[in-house]
PDB file of C-alpha atoms in Angstrom:
ATOM      1  CA  MET A   1      73.945 221.150  -8.144  1.00  0.00           C
ATOM      2  CA  LEU A   2      73.340 224.344  -6.205  1.00  0.00           C
ATOM      3  CA  HIS A   3      69.867 224.666  -7.679  1.00  0.00           C
ATOM      4  CA  GLY A   4      69.058 221.124  -6.525  1.00  0.00           C
ATOM      5  CA  ASP A   5      70.317 221.951  -2.999  1.00  0.00           C
ATOM      6  CA  LYS A   6      67.926 224.945  -2.842  1.00  0.00           C
ATOM      7  CA  THR A   7      64.922 222.742  -3.679  1.00  0.00           C
ATOM      8  CA  LYS A   8      65.916 220.159  -1.128  1.00  0.00           C
ATOM      9  CA  SER A   9      66.377 222.688   1.630  1.00  0.00           C
ATOM     10  CA  SER A  10      62.996 224.321   0.961  1.00  0.00           C
ATOM     11  CA  ALA A  11      61.305 220.978   0.701  1.00  0.00           C
ATOM     12  CA  ALA A  12      63.015 219.663   3.886  1.00  0.00           C
ATOM     13  CA  SER A  13      61.946 222.731   5.849  1.00  0.00           C
ATOM     14  CA  GLY A  14      58.256 222.312   4.781  1.00  0.00           C
ATOM     15  CA  LYS A  15      58.068 225.656   2.989  1.00  0.00           C
ATOM     16  CA  SER A  16      56.898 226.080  -0.548  1.00  0.00           C
ATOM     17  CA  PRO A  17      58.920 228.133  -3.003  1.00  0.00           C
ATOM     18  CA  LYS A  18      58.233 231.902  -3.148  1.00  0.00           C
ATOM     19  CA  LYS A  19      54.793 232.783  -4.477  1.00  0.00           C
ATOM     20  CA  ASP A  20      54.053 236.479  -5.149  1.00  0.00           C
ATOM     21  CA  GLY A  21      57.270 237.530  -3.436  1.00  0.00           C
ATOM     22  CA  LYS A  22      56.147 236.043  -0.107  1.00  0.00           C
ATOM     23  CA  GLU A  23      57.368 232.834   1.413  1.00  0.00           C
ATOM     24  CA  ARG A  24      54.986 231.147   3.835  1.00  0.00           C
ATOM     25  CA  PHE A  25      54.391 227.756   5.210  1.00  0.00           C
ATOM     26  CA  GLN A  26      52.103 225.584   3.176  1.00  0.00           C
ATOM     27  CA  ALA A  27      51.106 222.196   4.633  1.00  0.00           C
ATOM     28  CA  ARG A  28      51.095 219.497   1.927  1.00  0.00           C
ATOM     29  CA  ASN A  29      51.772 215.910   1.346  1.00  0.00           C
ATOM     30  CA  TRP A  30      55.310 215.324   0.006  1.00  0.00           C
ATOM     31  CA  LYS A  31      54.909 211.711  -1.105  1.00  0.00           C
ATOM     32  CA  GLU A  32      52.774 210.590  -3.987  1.00  0.00           C
ATOM     33  CA  VAL A  33      50.201 207.959  -3.101  1.00  0.00           C
ATOM     34  CA  PRO A  34      48.567 206.082  -5.955  1.00  0.00           C
ATOM     35  CA  PRO A  35      44.693 205.876  -5.896  1.00  0.00           C
ATOM     36  CA  LYS A  36      44.770 202.080  -5.188  1.00  0.00           C
ATOM     37  CA  GLU A  37      46.534 202.610  -1.926  1.00  0.00           C
ATOM     38  CA  LEU A  38      44.165 205.483  -1.069  1.00  0.00           C
ATOM     39  CA  LYS A  39      41.332 203.010  -1.374  1.00  0.00           C
ATOM     40  CA  ARG A  40      43.069 200.473   0.837  1.00  0.00           C
ATOM     41  CA  MET A  41      43.806 203.080   3.591  1.00  0.00           C
ATOM     42  CA  ALA A  42      41.897 203.092   6.939  1.00  0.00           C
ATOM     43  CA  PRO A  43      39.313 205.949   7.197  1.00  0.00           C
ATOM     44  CA  GLN A  44      41.391 207.845   9.826  1.00  0.00           C
ATOM     45  CA  ALA A  45      44.650 207.615   7.896  1.00  0.00           C
ATOM     46  CA  LEU A  46      42.776 208.543   4.729  1.00  0.00           C
ATOM     47  CA  SER A  47      41.275 211.647   6.379  1.00  0.00           C
ATOM     48  CA  ARG A  48      44.740 212.662   7.802  1.00  0.00           C
ATOM     49  CA  PHE A  49      46.314 212.211   4.310  1.00  0.00           C
ATOM     50  CA  MET A  50      43.537 214.082   2.533  1.00  0.00           C
ATOM     51  CA  ALA A  51      43.622 216.985   4.958  1.00  0.00           C
ATOM     52  CA  TYR A  52      46.920 218.078   3.461  1.00  0.00           C
ATOM     53  CA  GLU A  53      46.051 217.354  -0.272  1.00  0.00           C
ATOM     54  CA  ALA A  54      45.251 220.244  -2.563  1.00  0.00           C
ATOM     55  CA  PRO A  55      41.512 220.558  -3.073  1.00  0.00           C
ATOM     56  CA  SER A  56      39.961 219.234  -6.313  1.00  0.00           C
ATOM     57  CA  LYS A  57      38.909 221.540  -9.153  1.00  0.00           C
ATOM     58  CA  GLU A  58      35.260 221.046  -8.241  1.00  0.00           C
ATOM     59  CA  ALA A  59      35.951 222.025  -4.620  1.00  0.00           C
ATOM     60  CA  MET A  60      37.873 225.061  -5.783  1.00  0.00           C
ATOM     61  CA  ALA A  61      35.126 226.100  -8.111  1.00  0.00           C
ATOM     62  CA  VAL A  62      32.495 225.808  -5.340  1.00  0.00           C
ATOM     63  CA  LYS A  63      34.805 227.774  -3.053  1.00  0.00           C
ATOM     64  CA  GLU A  64      35.240 230.584  -5.577  1.00  0.00           C
ATOM     65  CA  ASP A  65      31.453 230.735  -6.156  1.00  0.00           C
ATOM     66  CA  CYS A  66      30.880 230.968  -2.396  1.00  0.00           C
ATOM     67  CA  VAL A  67      33.475 233.751  -2.081  1.00  0.00           C
ATOM     68  CA  LYS A  68      31.747 235.631  -4.933  1.00  0.00           C
ATOM     69  CA  ARG A  69      28.339 235.238  -3.271  1.00  0.00           C
ATOM     70  CA  VAL A  70      29.713 236.492   0.040  1.00  0.00           C
ATOM     71  CA  ARG A  71      31.394 239.515  -1.670  1.00  0.00           C
ATOM     72  CA  GLU A  72      28.141 240.298  -3.573  1.00  0.00           C
ATOM     73  CA  PHE A  73      26.127 240.018  -0.351  1.00  0.00           C
ATOM     74  CA  ARG A  74      28.558 242.334   1.519  1.00  0.00           C
ATOM     75  CA  ARG A  75      28.410 244.781  -1.355  1.00  0.00           C
ATOM     76  CA  LYS A  76      24.536 244.789  -1.424  1.00  0.00           C
ATOM     77  CA  GLU A  77      24.543 245.082   2.422  1.00  0.00           C
ATOM     78  CA  ARG A  78      26.813 248.159   2.304  1.00  0.00           C
ATOM     79  CA  GLN A  79      24.527 249.731  -0.343  1.00  0.00           C
ATOM     80  CA  HIS A  80      21.456 248.893   1.721  1.00  0.00           C
ATOM     81  CA  GLN A  81      23.122 250.391   4.765  1.00  0.00           C
ATOM     82  CA  LEU A  82      23.947 253.521   2.903  1.00  0.00           C
ATOM     83  CA  CYS A  83      20.337 253.740   1.708  1.00  0.00           C
ATOM     84  CA  GLU A  84      19.078 253.204   5.277  1.00  0.00           C
ATOM     85  CA  GLU A  85      21.366 256.005   6.561  1.00  0.00           C
ATOM     86  CA  HIS A  86      20.063 258.240   3.810  1.00  0.00           C
ATOM     87  CA  VAL A  87      16.415 257.299   4.668  1.00  0.00           C
ATOM     88  CA  SER A  88      16.995 257.812   8.345  1.00  0.00           C
ATOM     89  CA  LEU A  89      18.508 261.233   7.772  1.00  0.00           C
ATOM     90  CA  ASP A  90      15.469 262.125   5.605  1.00  0.00           C
ATOM     91  CA  ARG A  91      13.175 260.818   8.285  1.00  0.00           C
ATOM     92  CA  HIS A  92      14.974 262.820  10.940  1.00  0.00           C
ATOM     93  CA  MET A  93      14.763 265.972   8.846  1.00  0.00           C
ATOM     94  CA  GLN A  94      11.073 265.301   8.183  1.00  0.00           C
ATOM     95  CA  THR A  95      10.239 264.823  11.791  1.00  0.00           C
ATOM     96  CA  GLN A  96      12.131 268.004  12.698  1.00  0.00           C
ATOM     97  CA  LEU A  97      10.113 269.847  10.001  1.00  0.00           C
ATOM     98  CA  VAL A  98       6.827 268.403  11.377  1.00  0.00           C
ATOM     99  CA  GLY A  99       7.784 269.478  14.857  1.00  0.00           C
ATOM    100  CA  GLU A 100       8.485 273.007  13.620  1.00  0.00           C
ATOM    101  CA  LEU A 101       5.129 273.054  11.836  1.00  0.00           C
ATOM    102  CA  LYS A 102       3.247 271.879  14.819  1.00  0.00           C
ATOM    103  CA  ALA A 103       4.965 274.617  16.931  1.00  0.00           C
ATOM    104  CA  ALA A 104       3.990 277.295  14.419  1.00  0.00           C
ATOM    105  CA  GLU A 105       0.418 276.083  14.431  1.00  0.00           C
ATOM    106  CA  ALA A 106       0.282 276.232  18.165  1.00  0.00           C
ATOM    107  CA  ARG A 107       1.643 279.676  18.276  1.00  0.00           C
ATOM    108  CA  ASN A 108      -0.911 280.735  15.628  1.00  0.00           C
ATOM    109  CA  ARG A 109      -3.787 279.096  17.692  1.00  0.00           C
ATOM    110  CA  ILE A 110      -2.515 280.951  20.855  1.00  0.00           C
ATOM    111  CA  ARG A 111      -2.406 284.259  18.935  1.00  0.00           C
ATOM    112  CA  GLY A 112      -5.962 283.807  17.623  1.00  0.00           C
ATOM    113  CA  ILE A 113      -7.209 282.955  21.149  1.00  0.00           C
ATOM    114  CA  ARG A 114      -5.470 286.056  22.561  1.00  0.00           C
ATOM    115  CA  LEU A 115      -6.919 288.378  19.879  1.00  0.00           C
ATOM    116  CA  ARG A 116     -10.375 286.907  20.323  1.00  0.00           C
ATOM    117  CA  TYR A 117     -10.137 287.375  24.182  1.00  0.00           C
ATOM    118  CA  GLU A 118      -8.969 291.019  23.710  1.00  0.00           C
ATOM    119  CA  SER A 119     -11.740 291.917  21.261  1.00  0.00           C
ATOM    120  CA  ASN A 120     -14.408 290.316  23.578  1.00  0.00           C
ATOM    121  CA  ARG A 121     -12.972 292.195  26.519  1.00  0.00           C
ATOM    122  CA  ALA A 122     -12.957 295.528  24.654  1.00  0.00           C
ATOM    123  CA  ARG A 123     -16.581 294.882  23.521  1.00  0.00           C
ATOM    124  CA  GLU A 124     -17.679 294.211  27.092  1.00  0.00           C
ATOM    125  CA  VAL A 125     -15.878 297.214  28.484  1.00  0.00           C
ATOM    126  CA  ASN A 126     -17.304 299.414  25.803  1.00  0.00           C
ATOM    127  CA  HIS A 127     -20.796 298.057  26.580  1.00  0.00           C
ATOM    128  CA  LEU A 128     -20.285 298.748  30.314  1.00  0.00           C
ATOM    129  CA  ILE A 129     -19.122 302.358  29.486  1.00  0.00           C
ATOM    130  CA  THR A 130     -22.185 303.001  27.319  1.00  0.00           C
ATOM    131  CA  CYS A 131     -24.553 301.572  29.963  1.00  0.00           C
ATOM    132  CA  GLN A 132     -23.424 304.057  32.660  1.00  0.00           C
ATOM    133  CA  PRO A 133     -26.249 306.297  33.892  1.00  0.00           C
ATOM    134  CA  SER A 134     -24.360 309.538  33.469  1.00  0.00           C
ATOM    135  CA  ALA A 135     -21.602 310.819  31.139  1.00  0.00           C
ATOM    136  CA  ARG A 136     -19.390 311.630  34.157  1.00  0.00           C
ATOM    137  CA  GLU A 137     -19.509 308.027  35.354  1.00  0.00           C
ATOM    138  CA  SER A 138     -18.855 306.655  31.947  1.00  0.00           C
ATOM    139  CA  VAL A 139     -15.817 308.885  31.453  1.00  0.00           C
ATOM    140  CA  ARG A 140     -14.596 307.924  34.943  1.00  0.00           C
ATOM    141  CA  LEU A 141     -14.980 304.184  34.163  1.00  0.00           C
ATOM    142  CA  GLU A 142     -13.293 304.607  30.804  1.00  0.00           C
ATOM    143  CA  ALA A 143     -10.268 306.261  32.628  1.00  0.00           C
ATOM    144  CA  PHE A 144      -9.933 303.489  35.128  1.00  0.00           C
ATOM    145  CA  VAL A 145     -10.834 300.480  32.810  1.00  0.00           C
ATOM    146  CA  PRO A 146      -9.736 301.267  29.287  1.00  0.00           C
ATOM    147  CA  PRO A 147     -11.303 299.149  26.586  1.00  0.00           C
ATOM    148  CA  GLN A 148      -7.914 298.490  24.881  1.00  0.00           C
ATOM    149  CA  PRO A 149      -5.005 297.914  27.324  1.00  0.00           C
ATOM    150  CA  GLU A 150      -2.113 300.309  26.581  1.00  0.00           C
ATOM    151  CA  SER A 151       0.798 298.353  25.299  1.00  0.00           C
ATOM    152  CA  MET A 152       3.964 299.287  27.069  1.00  0.00           C
ATOM    153  CA  GLN A 153       6.991 298.374  25.034  1.00  0.00           C
ATOM    154  CA  THR A 154      10.006 298.438  27.244  1.00  0.00           C
ATOM    155  CA  LYS A 155      13.212 299.095  25.369  1.00  0.00           C
ATOM    156  CA  ASP A 156      16.571 297.814  26.688  1.00  0.00           C
ATOM    157  CA  ALA A 157      18.448 300.756  27.995  1.00  0.00           C
ATOM    158  CA  MET A 158      21.869 299.100  27.894  1.00  0.00           C
ATOM    159  CA  LYS A 159      23.728 297.727  24.987  1.00  0.00           C
ATOM    160  CA  LYS A 160      25.235 294.240  24.986  1.00  0.00           C
ATOM    161  CA  PRO A 161      28.705 295.167  26.182  1.00  0.00           C
ATOM    162  CA  GLU A 162      27.289 297.367  28.950  1.00  0.00           C
ATOM    163  CA  ARG A 163      24.973 294.520  30.032  1.00  0.00           C
ATOM    164  CA  LEU A 164      27.848 291.970  30.078  1.00  0.00           C
ATOM    165  CA  ARG A 165      29.917 294.446  32.232  1.00  0.00           C
ATOM    166  CA  CYS A 166      26.989 294.983  34.669  1.00  0.00           C
ATOM    167  CA  GLU A 167      26.461 291.160  34.991  1.00  0.00           C
ATOM    168  CA  ALA A 168      30.157 290.685  35.675  1.00  0.00           C
ATOM    169  CA  ILE A 169      30.031 293.324  38.391  1.00  0.00           C
ATOM    170  CA  ILE A 170      26.942 291.817  39.924  1.00  0.00           C
ATOM    171  CA  GLU A 171      28.373 288.280  39.862  1.00  0.00           C
ATOM    172  CA  ASP A 172      31.700 289.351  41.461  1.00  0.00           C
ATOM    173  CA  ASP A 173      31.401 288.326  45.075  1.00  0.00           C
ATOM    174  CA  LEU A 174      34.973 289.395  46.072  1.00  0.00           C
ATOM    175  CA  GLY A 175      34.784 292.786  44.464  1.00  0.00           C
ATOM    176  CA  LEU A 176      37.827 292.117  42.294  1.00  0.00           C
ATOM    177  CA  THR A 177      36.240 293.780  39.240  1.00  0.00           C
ATOM    178  CA  VAL A 178      35.673 297.205  40.762  1.00  0.00           C
ATOM    179  CA  ASN A 179      38.187 297.407  43.640  1.00  0.00           C
ATOM    180  CA  ARG A 180      41.373 298.914  42.409  1.00  0.00           C
ATOM    181  CA  LEU A 181      44.444 299.883  44.308  1.00  0.00           C
ATOM    182  CA  LEU A 182      45.871 303.166  43.139  1.00  0.00           C
ATOM    183  CA  THR A 183      49.542 303.566  43.953  1.00  0.00           C
TER     184      THR A 183
END
């Protein structure tokens, strides 16, 4: 008797028995209608009644096939997206490498132009020196206009910590870095 009361109370409340440990509302038709009466129903009443009927096996099979296709499509889309990300990463690395190669070629071209200019200039200065009417004038021209410019390599006199300290002193407008009160 208690068992019957439980089924009546769950049926009266419109809830289905527990399924997978969860109880949730499931809309359904509680009365059985024979197929003859279904054929006699008005279209609106029939559609209202069929809205709460369980779908047929064919409809469920079509629904499962559709869900499978959607899952397969999403899986392929994810794989395609991962491939595109990999390709875009490769493309980015390739463009960066091409940029570095172009920069190296430009540096090499500039170096070649500079070397050609210096050799042409040295040749012209040597020609001017040799064409002087006297040895004294050629030595004098060579002293004032050397064929090869002397390369002056300036070495940094300060080390990094010393340079940072000097920059801090220079940037200090209030003099807080060097002004100290001795008490």
